Short mmCIF file of C-alpha atoms in Angstrom, two decimals:
data_model
loop_
_atom_site.label_atom_id
_atom_site.label_comp_id
_atom_site.label_asym_id
_atom_site.label_seq_id
_atom_site.Cartn_x
_atom_site.Cartn_y
_atom_site.Cartn_z
CA MET A 38 -54.64 -101.39 -108.22
CA ALA A 39 -51.97 -98.77 -107.65
CA MET A 40 -48.87 -99.90 -109.50
CA THR A 41 -46.32 -99.40 -106.74
CA GLY A 42 -43.91 -101.68 -104.95
CA VAL A 43 -43.39 -104.85 -106.97
CA LEU A 44 -44.42 -103.97 -110.52
CA ARG A 45 -44.29 -107.16 -112.56
CA PRO A 46 -42.33 -110.29 -113.43
CA GLY A 47 -39.11 -109.04 -114.96
CA PHE A 48 -37.12 -112.06 -116.07
CA VAL A 49 -36.73 -115.81 -115.81
CA GLN A 50 -33.47 -117.73 -116.24
CA ILE A 51 -34.07 -121.15 -117.76
CA ARG A 52 -31.61 -124.03 -117.99
CA VAL A 53 -31.27 -125.66 -121.41
CA MET A 54 -29.07 -128.59 -122.39
CA GLU A 55 -28.31 -127.63 -125.99
CA MET A 56 -28.25 -123.93 -126.72
CA GLU A 57 -28.71 -123.73 -130.46
CA PRO A 58 -31.89 -125.88 -130.76
CA CYS A 59 -33.39 -124.04 -127.78
CA LEU A 60 -32.38 -120.66 -129.16
CA LYS A 61 -34.12 -121.52 -132.41
CA HIS A 62 -37.19 -122.50 -130.38
CA TYR A 63 -37.37 -119.31 -128.29
CA ARG A 64 -36.17 -116.89 -130.94
CA ASP A 65 -37.55 -118.23 -134.21
CA LEU A 66 -40.71 -120.03 -133.08
CA LEU A 67 -41.82 -118.08 -130.00
CA GLY A 68 -40.62 -114.90 -131.70
CA LEU A 69 -38.29 -113.49 -129.07
CA VAL A 70 -35.46 -111.14 -130.02
CA GLU A 71 -31.88 -112.18 -129.26
CA VAL A 72 -30.31 -109.32 -127.31
CA SER A 73 -26.79 -110.50 -126.48
CA ARG A 74 -24.39 -113.30 -125.77
CA GLU A 75 -21.59 -112.61 -123.33
CA GLU A 76 -18.14 -113.99 -124.09
CA GLY A 77 -17.24 -116.80 -121.71
CA ASP A 78 -20.80 -116.89 -120.36
CA LYS A 79 -23.07 -119.86 -121.13
CA ARG A 80 -26.10 -117.57 -121.29
CA VAL A 81 -28.09 -115.92 -124.07
CA PHE A 82 -30.36 -112.94 -123.31
CA LEU A 83 -33.64 -112.38 -125.14
CA LYS A 84 -36.76 -110.19 -125.00
CA ALA A 85 -40.24 -110.01 -126.46
CA PHE A 86 -41.01 -107.25 -128.96
CA ASP A 87 -43.34 -105.26 -126.68
CA GLU A 88 -41.07 -105.08 -123.64
CA PHE A 89 -39.24 -101.87 -122.73
CA ASP A 90 -36.52 -103.51 -120.63
CA ARG A 91 -33.28 -104.85 -122.06
CA HIS A 92 -34.12 -108.54 -121.61
CA SER A 93 -36.63 -110.83 -119.93
CA ILE A 94 -35.59 -114.38 -120.87
CA ILE A 95 -32.17 -115.83 -120.12
CA LEU A 96 -31.21 -119.25 -121.46
CA ARG A 97 -28.30 -120.87 -119.59
CA GLN A 98 -26.62 -123.98 -120.93
CA ALA A 99 -26.53 -126.66 -118.23
CA ASP A 100 -26.62 -130.41 -117.66
CA GLU A 101 -30.32 -130.52 -116.79
CA PRO A 102 -33.40 -128.42 -117.60
CA GLY A 103 -35.39 -126.29 -115.17
CA MET A 104 -35.45 -122.78 -113.75
CA ASP A 105 -32.54 -121.07 -112.00
CA VAL A 106 -34.36 -117.96 -110.82
CA MET A 107 -37.39 -115.74 -111.42
CA GLY A 108 -36.91 -111.98 -111.12
CA PHE A 109 -39.37 -109.19 -110.33
CA LYS A 110 -39.01 -105.49 -111.14
CA VAL A 111 -39.81 -103.01 -108.34
CA ASP A 112 -40.57 -99.32 -108.66
CA SER A 113 -37.52 -97.78 -106.94
CA PRO A 114 -34.28 -98.45 -105.05
CA GLU A 115 -36.12 -97.36 -101.90
CA THR A 116 -38.69 -100.10 -102.41
CA LEU A 117 -35.88 -102.60 -102.98
CA ALA A 118 -34.26 -101.58 -99.69
CA ASP A 119 -37.61 -101.82 -97.91
CA ILE A 120 -38.22 -105.34 -99.25
CA LYS A 121 -34.75 -106.38 -98.12
CA ALA A 122 -35.38 -105.05 -94.62
CA LYS A 123 -38.75 -106.82 -94.39
CA LEU A 124 -37.28 -110.15 -95.48
CA ILE A 125 -34.37 -109.90 -93.04
CA GLY A 126 -36.78 -108.84 -90.30
CA GLU A 127 -38.64 -112.12 -90.78
CA GLY A 128 -35.42 -114.12 -90.54
CA ILE A 129 -35.15 -114.80 -94.25
CA LYS A 130 -31.61 -114.92 -95.60
CA VAL A 131 -31.04 -112.33 -98.35
CA GLU A 132 -28.21 -112.42 -100.87
CA ASP A 133 -26.96 -109.23 -102.51
CA ILE A 134 -26.12 -109.64 -106.20
CA PRO A 135 -24.07 -106.79 -107.64
CA ALA A 136 -24.93 -104.77 -110.70
CA GLY A 137 -23.68 -106.28 -113.92
CA GLU A 138 -24.02 -109.97 -113.03
CA GLN A 139 -26.55 -109.82 -115.85
CA PRO A 140 -25.63 -107.22 -118.51
CA GLY A 141 -27.58 -104.02 -118.06
CA LEU A 142 -29.14 -105.08 -114.78
CA GLY A 143 -28.66 -103.10 -111.58
CA PRO A 144 -28.09 -104.50 -108.09
CA ARG A 145 -30.61 -107.01 -106.90
CA ILE A 146 -31.52 -109.07 -103.87
CA ARG A 147 -32.28 -112.79 -103.80
CA PHE A 148 -33.97 -115.11 -101.34
CA VAL A 149 -34.81 -118.79 -101.42
CA ALA A 150 -38.51 -119.40 -100.79
CA PRO A 151 -39.86 -122.23 -98.62
CA THR A 152 -40.63 -124.11 -101.85
CA GLY A 153 -36.92 -123.98 -102.73
CA HIS A 154 -37.26 -121.49 -105.59
CA HIS A 155 -34.88 -118.56 -106.03
CA PHE A 156 -36.51 -115.16 -106.43
CA ASP A 157 -34.73 -111.92 -107.32
CA PHE A 158 -35.92 -108.33 -106.95
CA TYR A 159 -34.35 -105.30 -108.63
CA ALA A 160 -35.17 -101.69 -109.43
CA GLU A 161 -32.89 -100.82 -112.33
CA ILE A 162 -32.36 -102.30 -115.78
CA GLU A 163 -31.24 -100.69 -119.03
CA ALA A 164 -33.92 -99.81 -121.55
CA SER A 165 -33.96 -101.84 -124.73
CA ASP A 166 -32.65 -100.24 -127.89
CA ILE A 167 -35.64 -101.76 -129.69
CA GLY A 168 -38.34 -101.32 -127.07
CA PRO A 169 -41.80 -100.07 -128.03
CA MET A 170 -41.81 -96.70 -129.75
CA THR A 171 -42.95 -93.71 -127.68
CA LYS A 172 -43.21 -90.86 -130.20
CA ASN A 173 -45.76 -91.28 -132.97
CA PRO A 174 -45.43 -94.95 -132.12
CA GLU A 175 -45.80 -97.67 -134.68
CA ILE A 176 -47.12 -100.95 -133.27
CA TRP A 177 -43.67 -102.55 -133.67
CA HIS A 178 -40.27 -101.86 -135.22
CA GLU A 179 -40.37 -104.95 -137.43
CA PRO A 180 -43.12 -107.56 -137.85
CA PRO A 181 -42.74 -110.08 -135.02
CA ARG A 182 -41.59 -113.57 -135.94
CA GLY A 183 -43.18 -116.89 -135.16
CA MET A 184 -45.80 -116.87 -132.41
CA ALA A 185 -45.24 -113.13 -131.83
CA ALA A 186 -44.85 -113.33 -128.06
CA ILE A 187 -45.82 -109.93 -126.63
CA ARG A 188 -44.17 -110.32 -123.20
CA PHE A 189 -42.94 -112.77 -120.61
CA ASP A 190 -46.10 -113.11 -118.52
CA HIS A 191 -45.80 -115.50 -115.54
CA CYS A 192 -44.41 -118.76 -114.15
CA LEU A 193 -46.03 -121.76 -112.46
CA LEU A 194 -43.79 -123.37 -109.85
CA TYR A 195 -44.03 -126.59 -107.82
CA GLY A 196 -42.91 -127.24 -104.26
CA GLY A 197 -43.92 -128.49 -100.84
CA ASP A 198 -44.58 -125.48 -98.63
CA ILE A 199 -46.65 -123.37 -101.02
CA ASP A 200 -48.41 -121.76 -98.05
CA GLY A 201 -45.10 -120.50 -96.67
CA THR A 202 -44.02 -119.10 -100.04
CA ALA A 203 -47.43 -117.52 -100.63
CA ASN A 204 -47.34 -115.90 -97.19
CA ILE A 205 -44.03 -114.20 -98.00
CA PHE A 206 -45.46 -112.86 -101.26
CA ARG A 207 -48.68 -111.69 -99.61
CA ASN A 208 -47.43 -110.37 -96.28
CA LEU A 209 -44.05 -108.91 -97.24
CA LEU A 210 -44.38 -108.17 -100.96
CA ASN A 211 -48.06 -107.12 -101.13
CA PHE A 212 -49.15 -109.69 -103.68
CA ARG A 213 -52.81 -110.74 -103.61
CA THR A 214 -54.41 -114.15 -104.05
CA THR A 215 -56.67 -114.27 -107.09
CA GLU A 216 -57.61 -117.97 -107.09
CA ILE A 217 -56.97 -121.16 -105.17
CA VAL A 218 -57.69 -124.84 -105.58
CA TYR A 219 -58.72 -126.25 -102.20
CA ASP A 220 -58.95 -129.85 -101.01
CA GLU A 221 -61.83 -129.74 -98.55
CA GLU A 222 -61.37 -133.35 -97.42
CA ASN A 223 -57.78 -132.77 -96.32
CA LYS A 224 -58.25 -129.06 -95.48
CA MET A 225 -55.37 -128.12 -97.71
CA THR A 226 -54.72 -125.62 -100.50
CA ILE A 227 -53.20 -127.42 -103.48
CA ALA A 228 -52.70 -124.45 -105.83
CA ILE A 229 -52.36 -120.69 -105.30
CA PHE A 230 -52.43 -117.92 -107.93
CA LEU A 231 -50.85 -114.60 -106.95
CA THR A 232 -50.73 -111.17 -108.57
CA CYS A 233 -48.85 -107.92 -107.99
CA SER A 234 -50.76 -106.19 -110.79
CA THR A 235 -54.19 -106.25 -112.42
CA LYS A 236 -53.44 -109.56 -114.14
CA ALA A 237 -55.10 -112.79 -113.08
CA HIS A 238 -51.67 -114.04 -111.94
CA ASP A 239 -48.00 -113.12 -112.03
CA VAL A 240 -46.79 -116.28 -110.31
CA ALA A 241 -48.60 -119.49 -109.35
CA LEU A 242 -47.69 -122.29 -106.93
CA VAL A 243 -48.75 -125.93 -106.87
CA ARG A 244 -48.14 -128.32 -103.98
CA HIS A 245 -45.70 -131.07 -104.92
CA GLU A 246 -43.61 -133.68 -103.11
CA ALA A 247 -40.34 -132.25 -104.46
CA ASP A 248 -39.16 -128.65 -104.03
CA ASN A 249 -37.78 -126.21 -106.58
CA LYS A 250 -39.62 -127.63 -109.57
CA PHE A 251 -40.48 -125.67 -112.71
CA HIS A 252 -43.80 -126.32 -114.40
CA HIS A 253 -43.82 -123.61 -117.07
CA CYS A 254 -43.10 -120.08 -118.13
CA SER A 255 -45.80 -118.30 -120.06
CA PHE A 256 -45.77 -115.78 -122.89
CA LEU A 257 -48.65 -113.46 -123.68
CA VAL A 258 -49.98 -113.42 -127.23
CA GLU A 259 -52.68 -111.16 -128.62
CA ASP A 260 -55.87 -113.24 -128.87
CA TRP A 261 -57.50 -116.50 -129.94
CA ASN A 262 -56.27 -115.97 -133.49
CA ALA A 263 -52.70 -115.79 -132.19
CA ILE A 264 -53.27 -118.99 -130.21
CA GLY A 265 -54.45 -120.66 -133.43
CA HIS A 266 -51.44 -119.35 -135.33
CA ALA A 267 -49.14 -120.73 -132.62
CA ALA A 268 -50.85 -124.11 -132.96
CA ASP A 269 -50.28 -124.03 -136.71
CA LEU A 270 -46.57 -123.36 -136.17
CA MET A 271 -46.29 -126.17 -133.63
CA ALA A 272 -47.88 -128.58 -136.09
CA ARG A 273 -45.73 -127.40 -139.01
CA TYR A 274 -42.44 -127.66 -137.10
CA ASN A 275 -43.33 -130.75 -135.04
CA VAL A 276 -43.12 -129.04 -131.66
CA SER A 277 -44.00 -131.39 -128.82
CA VAL A 278 -47.39 -130.25 -127.47
CA ASP A 279 -48.73 -131.02 -124.01
CA ILE A 280 -52.31 -129.83 -124.57
CA GLY A 281 -54.32 -127.24 -126.46
CA PRO A 282 -55.54 -125.05 -127.89
CA THR A 283 -57.98 -124.92 -124.99
CA ARG A 284 -59.13 -122.65 -122.18
CA HIS A 285 -58.58 -122.47 -118.45
CA GLY A 286 -61.35 -122.19 -115.90
CA ILE A 287 -58.78 -120.67 -113.55
CA THR A 288 -57.91 -117.18 -114.92
CA ARG A 289 -60.20 -117.80 -117.96
CA GLY A 290 -57.12 -117.63 -120.19
CA GLN A 291 -56.80 -119.24 -123.60
CA THR A 292 -53.80 -121.49 -123.88
CA ILE A 293 -51.47 -124.03 -125.49
CA TYR A 294 -48.79 -125.86 -123.51
CA PHE A 295 -45.73 -127.24 -125.27
CA TRP A 296 -42.08 -128.19 -124.60
CA ASP A 297 -38.80 -126.65 -125.62
CA PRO A 298 -36.10 -129.01 -126.95
CA SER A 299 -34.68 -129.51 -123.43
CA GLY A 300 -38.05 -130.52 -121.95
CA ASN A 301 -39.01 -127.24 -120.26
CA ARG A 302 -42.71 -126.57 -120.60
CA ASN A 303 -43.81 -123.29 -122.22
CA GLU A 304 -47.24 -121.71 -122.56
CA VAL A 305 -48.67 -119.15 -124.93
CA PHE A 306 -51.54 -117.42 -123.20
CA ALA A 307 -54.22 -114.92 -124.20
CA GLY A 308 -57.08 -113.22 -122.38
CA GLY A 309 -57.77 -113.78 -118.71
CA TYR A 310 -59.72 -111.51 -116.39
CA SER A 311 -58.55 -108.32 -114.70
CA PHE A 312 -58.08 -108.32 -110.93
CA TYR A 313 -58.41 -105.43 -108.47
CA PRO A 314 -57.70 -105.30 -104.73
CA ASP A 315 -61.37 -105.27 -103.76
CA HIS A 316 -62.10 -108.50 -105.68
CA PRO A 317 -62.69 -111.68 -103.69
CA THR A 318 -60.53 -114.75 -104.15
CA ARG A 319 -62.05 -117.32 -106.50
CA THR A 320 -62.02 -120.89 -105.14
CA TRP A 321 -62.12 -124.21 -106.96
CA THR A 322 -62.72 -127.43 -105.06
CA ALA A 323 -60.36 -130.35 -105.64
CA ASP A 324 -63.06 -132.45 -107.31
CA GLN A 325 -63.32 -129.77 -110.03
CA THR A 326 -59.59 -129.57 -110.74
CA GLY A 327 -60.02 -130.93 -114.27
CA LYS A 328 -62.48 -128.22 -115.25
CA ALA A 329 -60.47 -125.58 -113.37
CA ILE A 330 -57.38 -126.29 -115.44
CA PHE A 331 -58.89 -127.38 -118.76
CA TYR A 332 -62.33 -125.84 -118.95
CA TYR A 333 -63.42 -127.52 -122.18
CA GLU A 334 -62.05 -131.03 -121.59
CA LYS A 335 -63.05 -131.01 -117.89
CA GLU A 336 -60.27 -133.49 -117.16
CA LEU A 337 -56.51 -133.57 -116.93
CA ASN A 338 -54.24 -135.34 -119.37
CA GLU A 339 -51.48 -137.71 -118.24
CA THR A 340 -48.63 -135.21 -118.43
CA PHE A 341 -49.85 -131.82 -117.26
CA LEU A 342 -49.56 -132.18 -113.49
CA PRO A 343 -46.75 -134.75 -113.04
CA VAL A 344 -44.20 -133.63 -115.67
CA VAL A 345 -41.95 -130.84 -114.35
CA THR A 346 -38.28 -129.86 -114.66
#
């Protein structure tokens, strides 16, 4: 797949109720690097060790957990202008957010999807002072902490009109559908997995009675051994675990799901297949949802689908 247009997920801003316990969770356990705190701002900016951009995770202190916004990096200001024109042309309201609203981040555009989620797109962000080396590069500057998260990978979001949101991503933003879960009895798609890259998904949507719900943000780790190491850390430090270690049928990724101290679900994820534009969409039927989500257990637990923030 030619890497043009929308390049990748760039950042997610997550609401947390107590900053210091959550900062310890994301920085010391997940292994993110604290980049900055802005005076008078209730936000902390972090990044994973293998990301070139200044930051990718923003924690904002608030009264309730959840996600404020998910941002995507595009390849140029011209692409950003083109996306804005396409959205406006379809009658979608677009908000301009000036450079500097997040430190180091250039101007961006925002729209609210039919599922109620806020999505930002931007072309410019400062490079990290401690991004991956590029000359005679070592594998990292310092040994990563904790679970050694490599990058912010994707989000899974819940809302009502997932078809409308998916159509915007496919028709206006050139995302492709990698997998769906389809209810044949009711002739309805109940989950959609979308990619703008060669990954199995960059954002996923699940049909839900309430809009603007946040299921999880995911962090890539290296392999099964890293998944096991993450599980050891969760056991040692009494992190609340949803399920895992296990494997998905959808995407074929290896996974553990767990909660931050405010109740936002996180995932550490390894593996998964590569996707190219000529690949067909994989389809799971609703009666196989258990195996699709948890390939080994072949059934869902009590918390995975209903618990969101």
